[in-house]
Amino acid sequence: IILYKINKTNDLKTLSFDEMKELANEIPSEKLYEIIDNYVSWIIGNSYDEEMDAKLKKLPLAIKYTYLIYTYECEINNGGFDQFYFNSIGYEVFEIQKGLDFFCLNKNKALLDKSIELLKQKIDISKYYELSSKRELPTEDFENEFSELDSQFYDYPENIKDIINEYLDKHREDLITVK
């Protein structure tokens, strides 16, 4: 939301609650998904794994989950489930599951759940964060299975952007990050 204000006025300032509320209502509904991603990317900066996780925990759920799902979608589109798990956003897989539930993206959650079940065949899931932060998840063992999940994802069983934009448009109060 702050980035939207910067882009709109080229002036960064601390906003009051009422200004934030007004600004949240000004954002075009079709832009909410990408604006939230830009905003959280700005907050997170170059952090990843535990540091990124700590920053995400401070955000309202709708904003956090929007960012995570946006990044999940980008990673899958750019390199499939293998890239998703290899890059730092894979560290957040369990939060992304919650986000997919939050927005009722059940078909996408089923794909992510299948990818996790594959990993459970090779790893003790309690060691997931350790292996993920070391980039030692055995994704190469599931090349064919991940490729099939990639294909199902690329068919876009749900329009992620439209579903999230619709939710955010109906819940603009969730976009206000100051009290």
PDB file of C-alpha atoms in Angstrom:
ATOM      1  CA  ILE A   1       0.000   0.000   0.000  1.00  0.00           C
ATOM      2  CA  ILE A   2       2.864   2.344   0.796  1.00  0.00           C
ATOM      3  CA  LEU A   3       4.463   1.499  -2.554  1.00  0.00           C
ATOM      4  CA  TYR A   4       1.191   2.316  -4.253  1.00  0.00           C
ATOM      5  CA  LYS A   5       1.293   5.722  -2.551  1.00  0.00           C
ATOM      6  CA  ILE A   6       4.927   6.225  -3.589  1.00  0.00           C
ATOM      7  CA  ASN A   7       4.125   5.297  -7.187  1.00  0.00           C
ATOM      8  CA  LYS A   8       1.118   7.587  -7.154  1.00  0.00           C
ATOM      9  CA  THR A   9       2.680  10.676  -5.572  1.00  0.00           C
ATOM     10  CA  ASN A  10       6.427   9.992  -5.600  1.00  0.00           C
ATOM     11  CA  ASP A  11       6.370  11.085  -1.958  1.00  0.00           C
ATOM     12  CA  LEU A  12       7.131   8.711   0.907  1.00  0.00           C
ATOM     13  CA  LYS A  13       5.607   9.683   4.228  1.00  0.00           C
ATOM     14  CA  THR A  14       4.159   7.996   7.278  1.00  0.00           C
ATOM     15  CA  LEU A  15       0.456   7.521   6.770  1.00  0.00           C
ATOM     16  CA  SER A  16      -2.217   7.726   9.427  1.00  0.00           C
ATOM     17  CA  PHE A  17      -4.796   4.986   9.863  1.00  0.00           C
ATOM     18  CA  ASP A  18      -7.411   7.062   8.021  1.00  0.00           C
ATOM     19  CA  GLU A  19      -4.999   7.807   5.165  1.00  0.00           C
ATOM     20  CA  MET A  20      -4.150   4.103   4.923  1.00  0.00           C
ATOM     21  CA  LYS A  21      -7.838   3.217   4.849  1.00  0.00           C
ATOM     22  CA  GLU A  22      -8.504   5.779   2.125  1.00  0.00           C
ATOM     23  CA  LEU A  23      -5.527   4.574   0.134  1.00  0.00           C
ATOM     24  CA  ALA A  24      -6.589   0.929   0.458  1.00  0.00           C
ATOM     25  CA  ASN A  25      -9.918   1.882  -1.096  1.00  0.00           C
ATOM     26  CA  GLU A  26      -8.240   3.693  -4.002  1.00  0.00           C
ATOM     27  CA  ILE A  27      -6.325   0.681  -5.295  1.00  0.00           C
ATOM     28  CA  PRO A  28      -8.027  -0.746  -8.397  1.00  0.00           C
ATOM     29  CA  SER A  29      -9.352  -4.218  -7.579  1.00  0.00           C
ATOM     30  CA  GLU A  30      -7.546  -5.823 -10.517  1.00  0.00           C
ATOM     31  CA  LYS A  31      -4.199  -4.542  -9.171  1.00  0.00           C
ATOM     32  CA  LEU A  32      -4.468  -5.730  -5.553  1.00  0.00           C
ATOM     33  CA  TYR A  33      -2.631  -9.047  -6.059  1.00  0.00           C
ATOM     34  CA  GLU A  34       0.442  -7.483  -7.647  1.00  0.00           C
ATOM     35  CA  ILE A  35       0.506  -4.414  -5.393  1.00  0.00           C
ATOM     36  CA  ILE A  36       0.504  -6.617  -2.288  1.00  0.00           C
ATOM     37  CA  ASP A  37       3.370  -8.635  -3.776  1.00  0.00           C
ATOM     38  CA  ASN A  38       5.361  -5.446  -4.438  1.00  0.00           C
ATOM     39  CA  TYR A  39       4.655  -4.146  -0.939  1.00  0.00           C
ATOM     40  CA  VAL A  40       5.773  -7.340   0.816  1.00  0.00           C
ATOM     41  CA  SER A  41       8.802  -7.686  -1.464  1.00  0.00           C
ATOM     42  CA  TRP A  42       9.815  -4.214  -0.325  1.00  0.00           C
ATOM     43  CA  ILE A  43       9.394  -5.214   3.352  1.00  0.00           C
ATOM     44  CA  ILE A  44      11.281  -8.485   2.993  1.00  0.00           C
ATOM     45  CA  GLY A  45      14.101  -7.129   0.881  1.00  0.00           C
ATOM     46  CA  ASN A  46      16.876  -9.682   0.428  1.00  0.00           C
ATOM     47  CA  SER A  47      15.969 -11.814   3.426  1.00  0.00           C
ATOM     48  CA  TYR A  48      15.130 -15.489   3.135  1.00  0.00           C
ATOM     49  CA  ASP A  49      14.378 -18.582   5.212  1.00  0.00           C
ATOM     50  CA  GLU A  50      14.136 -17.771   8.968  1.00  0.00           C
ATOM     51  CA  GLU A  51      14.691 -14.026   8.512  1.00  0.00           C
ATOM     52  CA  MET A  52      11.991 -13.812   5.842  1.00  0.00           C
ATOM     53  CA  ASP A  53       9.693 -15.972   7.951  1.00  0.00           C
ATOM     54  CA  ALA A  54      10.048 -13.584  10.903  1.00  0.00           C
ATOM     55  CA  LYS A  55       9.128 -10.591   8.727  1.00  0.00           C
ATOM     56  CA  LEU A  56       6.143 -12.402   7.234  1.00  0.00           C
ATOM     57  CA  LYS A  57       4.779 -13.262  10.692  1.00  0.00           C
ATOM     58  CA  LYS A  58       4.337  -9.545  11.410  1.00  0.00           C
ATOM     59  CA  LEU A  59       1.943  -9.062   8.498  1.00  0.00           C
ATOM     60  CA  PRO A  60      -1.837  -9.505   8.423  1.00  0.00           C
ATOM     61  CA  LEU A  61      -2.724 -12.982   7.124  1.00  0.00           C
ATOM     62  CA  ALA A  62      -4.343 -11.759   3.901  1.00  0.00           C
ATOM     63  CA  ILE A  63      -1.223  -9.786   2.968  1.00  0.00           C
ATOM     64  CA  LYS A  64       1.190 -12.546   3.983  1.00  0.00           C
ATOM     65  CA  TYR A  65      -0.725 -15.242   2.123  1.00  0.00           C
ATOM     66  CA  THR A  66      -1.165 -13.077  -0.962  1.00  0.00           C
ATOM     67  CA  TYR A  67       2.588 -12.550  -1.160  1.00  0.00           C
ATOM     68  CA  LEU A  68       3.377 -16.221  -0.596  1.00  0.00           C
ATOM     69  CA  ILE A  69       0.908 -17.424  -3.209  1.00  0.00           C
ATOM     70  CA  TYR A  70       2.067 -14.806  -5.719  1.00  0.00           C
ATOM     71  CA  THR A  71       5.656 -15.972  -5.247  1.00  0.00           C
ATOM     72  CA  TYR A  72       4.629 -19.650  -5.363  1.00  0.00           C
ATOM     73  CA  GLU A  73       2.799 -19.013  -8.637  1.00  0.00           C
ATOM     74  CA  CYS A  74       5.816 -17.194 -10.116  1.00  0.00           C
ATOM     75  CA  GLU A  75       8.247 -19.938  -9.114  1.00  0.00           C
ATOM     76  CA  ILE A  76       6.096 -22.706 -10.577  1.00  0.00           C
ATOM     77  CA  ASN A  77       5.567 -20.722 -13.777  1.00  0.00           C
ATOM     78  CA  ASN A  78       9.304 -20.050 -14.099  1.00  0.00           C
ATOM     79  CA  GLY A  79      10.673 -23.493 -13.322  1.00  0.00           C
ATOM     80  CA  GLY A  80       8.096 -25.813 -11.861  1.00  0.00           C
ATOM     81  CA  PHE A  81       7.945 -27.473  -8.488  1.00  0.00           C
ATOM     82  CA  ASP A  82      11.650 -28.295  -8.613  1.00  0.00           C
ATOM     83  CA  GLN A  83      12.534 -24.585  -8.801  1.00  0.00           C
ATOM     84  CA  PHE A  84       9.928 -23.750  -6.167  1.00  0.00           C
ATOM     85  CA  TYR A  85      11.562 -26.101  -3.670  1.00  0.00           C
ATOM     86  CA  PHE A  86      15.116 -25.168  -4.636  1.00  0.00           C
ATOM     87  CA  ASN A  87      14.597 -21.413  -4.231  1.00  0.00           C
ATOM     88  CA  SER A  88      14.142 -19.824  -0.836  1.00  0.00           C
ATOM     89  CA  ILE A  89      10.342 -19.539  -1.099  1.00  0.00           C
ATOM     90  CA  GLY A  90      10.130 -23.322  -0.786  1.00  0.00           C
ATOM     91  CA  TYR A  91      11.035 -22.780   2.869  1.00  0.00           C
ATOM     92  CA  GLU A  92       7.513 -21.383   3.295  1.00  0.00           C
ATOM     93  CA  VAL A  93       5.695 -24.404   1.820  1.00  0.00           C
ATOM     94  CA  PHE A  94       3.572 -25.032   4.917  1.00  0.00           C
ATOM     95  CA  GLU A  95       2.520 -21.386   5.138  1.00  0.00           C
ATOM     96  CA  ILE A  96       1.655 -21.485   1.449  1.00  0.00           C
ATOM     97  CA  GLN A  97      -0.578 -24.486   2.152  1.00  0.00           C
ATOM     98  CA  LYS A  98      -2.382 -22.385   4.773  1.00  0.00           C
ATOM     99  CA  GLY A  99      -2.666 -19.526   2.300  1.00  0.00           C
ATOM    100  CA  LEU A 100      -4.174 -21.737  -0.377  1.00  0.00           C
ATOM    101  CA  ASP A 101      -6.720 -22.875   2.219  1.00  0.00           C
ATOM    102  CA  PHE A 102      -7.329 -19.279   3.311  1.00  0.00           C
ATOM    103  CA  PHE A 103      -8.278 -18.252  -0.237  1.00  0.00           C
ATOM    104  CA  CYS A 104     -10.082 -21.568  -0.955  1.00  0.00           C
ATOM    105  CA  LEU A 105      -7.669 -22.430  -3.763  1.00  0.00           C
ATOM    106  CA  ASN A 106      -8.346 -26.121  -3.235  1.00  0.00           C
ATOM    107  CA  LYS A 107      -7.124 -27.414  -6.592  1.00  0.00           C
ATOM    108  CA  ASN A 108      -3.791 -25.651  -6.208  1.00  0.00           C
ATOM    109  CA  LYS A 109      -3.525 -26.860  -2.629  1.00  0.00           C
ATOM    110  CA  ALA A 110      -4.056 -30.435  -3.839  1.00  0.00           C
ATOM    111  CA  LEU A 111      -1.094 -30.026  -6.233  1.00  0.00           C
ATOM    112  CA  LEU A 112       1.120 -28.630  -3.490  1.00  0.00           C
ATOM    113  CA  ASP A 113       0.000 -31.386  -1.109  1.00  0.00           C
ATOM    114  CA  LYS A 114       0.989 -34.012  -3.698  1.00  0.00           C
ATOM    115  CA  SER A 115       4.440 -32.474  -4.024  1.00  0.00           C
ATOM    116  CA  ILE A 116       4.886 -32.577  -0.244  1.00  0.00           C
ATOM    117  CA  GLU A 117       3.767 -36.214  -0.140  1.00  0.00           C
ATOM    118  CA  LEU A 118       6.461 -37.009  -2.700  1.00  0.00           C
ATOM    119  CA  LEU A 119       9.120 -35.387  -0.533  1.00  0.00           C
ATOM    120  CA  LYS A 120       7.895 -37.338   2.500  1.00  0.00           C
ATOM    121  CA  GLN A 121       8.904 -40.511   0.658  1.00  0.00           C
ATOM    122  CA  LYS A 122      12.571 -39.454   0.922  1.00  0.00           C
ATOM    123  CA  ILE A 123      12.845 -37.194   3.956  1.00  0.00           C
ATOM    124  CA  ASP A 124      11.755 -37.007   7.557  1.00  0.00           C
ATOM    125  CA  ILE A 125       9.354 -34.069   7.263  1.00  0.00           C
ATOM    126  CA  SER A 126      10.398 -32.828  10.713  1.00  0.00           C
ATOM    127  CA  LYS A 127      13.767 -31.981   9.084  1.00  0.00           C
ATOM    128  CA  TYR A 128      12.161 -30.060   6.226  1.00  0.00           C
ATOM    129  CA  TYR A 129      13.296 -26.575   7.309  1.00  0.00           C
ATOM    130  CA  GLU A 130      16.862 -27.718   7.896  1.00  0.00           C
ATOM    131  CA  LEU A 131      17.072 -29.418   4.498  1.00  0.00           C
ATOM    132  CA  SER A 132      15.315 -26.547   2.741  1.00  0.00           C
ATOM    133  CA  SER A 133      17.613 -23.897   4.202  1.00  0.00           C
ATOM    134  CA  LYS A 134      20.634 -25.940   3.061  1.00  0.00           C
ATOM    135  CA  ARG A 135      18.996 -26.455  -0.358  1.00  0.00           C
ATOM    136  CA  GLU A 136      19.282 -30.224   0.164  1.00  0.00           C
ATOM    137  CA  LEU A 137      15.743 -31.340  -0.605  1.00  0.00           C
ATOM    138  CA  PRO A 138      15.845 -34.417  -2.893  1.00  0.00           C
ATOM    139  CA  THR A 139      13.748 -32.838  -5.658  1.00  0.00           C
ATOM    140  CA  GLU A 140      15.806 -34.448  -8.421  1.00  0.00           C
ATOM    141  CA  ASP A 141      14.416 -37.798  -7.276  1.00  0.00           C
ATOM    142  CA  PHE A 142      10.959 -36.685  -8.376  1.00  0.00           C
ATOM    143  CA  GLU A 143      11.679 -35.139 -11.754  1.00  0.00           C
ATOM    144  CA  ASN A 144       8.926 -37.070 -13.569  1.00  0.00           C
ATOM    145  CA  GLU A 145       6.346 -36.648 -10.809  1.00  0.00           C
ATOM    146  CA  PHE A 146       7.071 -32.928 -10.467  1.00  0.00           C
ATOM    147  CA  SER A 147       6.841 -32.561 -14.244  1.00  0.00           C
ATOM    148  CA  GLU A 148       3.330 -34.047 -14.123  1.00  0.00           C
ATOM    149  CA  LEU A 149       2.356 -31.656 -11.303  1.00  0.00           C
ATOM    150  CA  ASP A 150       3.839 -28.778 -13.308  1.00  0.00           C
ATOM    151  CA  SER A 151       1.629 -29.682 -16.265  1.00  0.00           C
ATOM    152  CA  GLN A 152      -1.450 -29.761 -14.052  1.00  0.00           C
ATOM    153  CA  PHE A 153      -0.500 -26.384 -12.598  1.00  0.00           C
ATOM    154  CA  TYR A 154       0.059 -24.861 -16.059  1.00  0.00           C
ATOM    155  CA  ASP A 155      -3.505 -25.851 -16.956  1.00  0.00           C
ATOM    156  CA  TYR A 156      -4.515 -23.293 -14.317  1.00  0.00           C
ATOM    157  CA  PRO A 157      -7.293 -25.214 -12.589  1.00  0.00           C
ATOM    158  CA  GLU A 158      -8.169 -21.989 -10.727  1.00  0.00           C
ATOM    159  CA  ASN A 159      -7.589 -18.357 -11.633  1.00  0.00           C
ATOM    160  CA  ILE A 160      -5.403 -17.486  -8.669  1.00  0.00           C
ATOM    161  CA  LYS A 161      -5.159 -13.771  -9.412  1.00  0.00           C
ATOM    162  CA  ASP A 162      -8.911 -13.265  -9.850  1.00  0.00           C
ATOM    163  CA  ILE A 163      -9.812 -15.279  -6.742  1.00  0.00           C
ATOM    164  CA  ILE A 164      -7.347 -13.386  -4.546  1.00  0.00           C
ATOM    165  CA  ASN A 165      -8.240  -9.994  -6.032  1.00  0.00           C
ATOM    166  CA  GLU A 166     -11.914 -10.708  -5.366  1.00  0.00           C
ATOM    167  CA  TYR A 167     -11.192 -11.633  -1.744  1.00  0.00           C
ATOM    168  CA  LEU A 168      -8.961  -8.601  -1.171  1.00  0.00           C
ATOM    169  CA  ASP A 169     -11.495  -6.281  -2.790  1.00  0.00           C
ATOM    170  CA  LYS A 170     -14.180  -7.509  -0.381  1.00  0.00           C
ATOM    171  CA  HIS A 171     -11.809  -7.292   2.610  1.00  0.00           C
ATOM    172  CA  ARG A 172      -9.907  -4.058   2.029  1.00  0.00           C
ATOM    173  CA  GLU A 173      -9.693  -3.498   5.782  1.00  0.00           C
ATOM    174  CA  ASP A 174      -7.209  -6.407   5.787  1.00  0.00           C
ATOM    175  CA  LEU A 175      -4.842  -4.265   3.710  1.00  0.00           C
ATOM    176  CA  ILE A 176      -4.305  -1.712   6.446  1.00  0.00           C
ATOM    177  CA  THR A 177      -1.025  -2.383   8.208  1.00  0.00           C
ATOM    178  CA  VAL A 178      -1.104   0.475  10.732  1.00  0.00           C
ATOM    179  CA  LYS A 179      -3.406   0.818  13.709  1.00  0.00           C
TER     180      LYS A 179
END
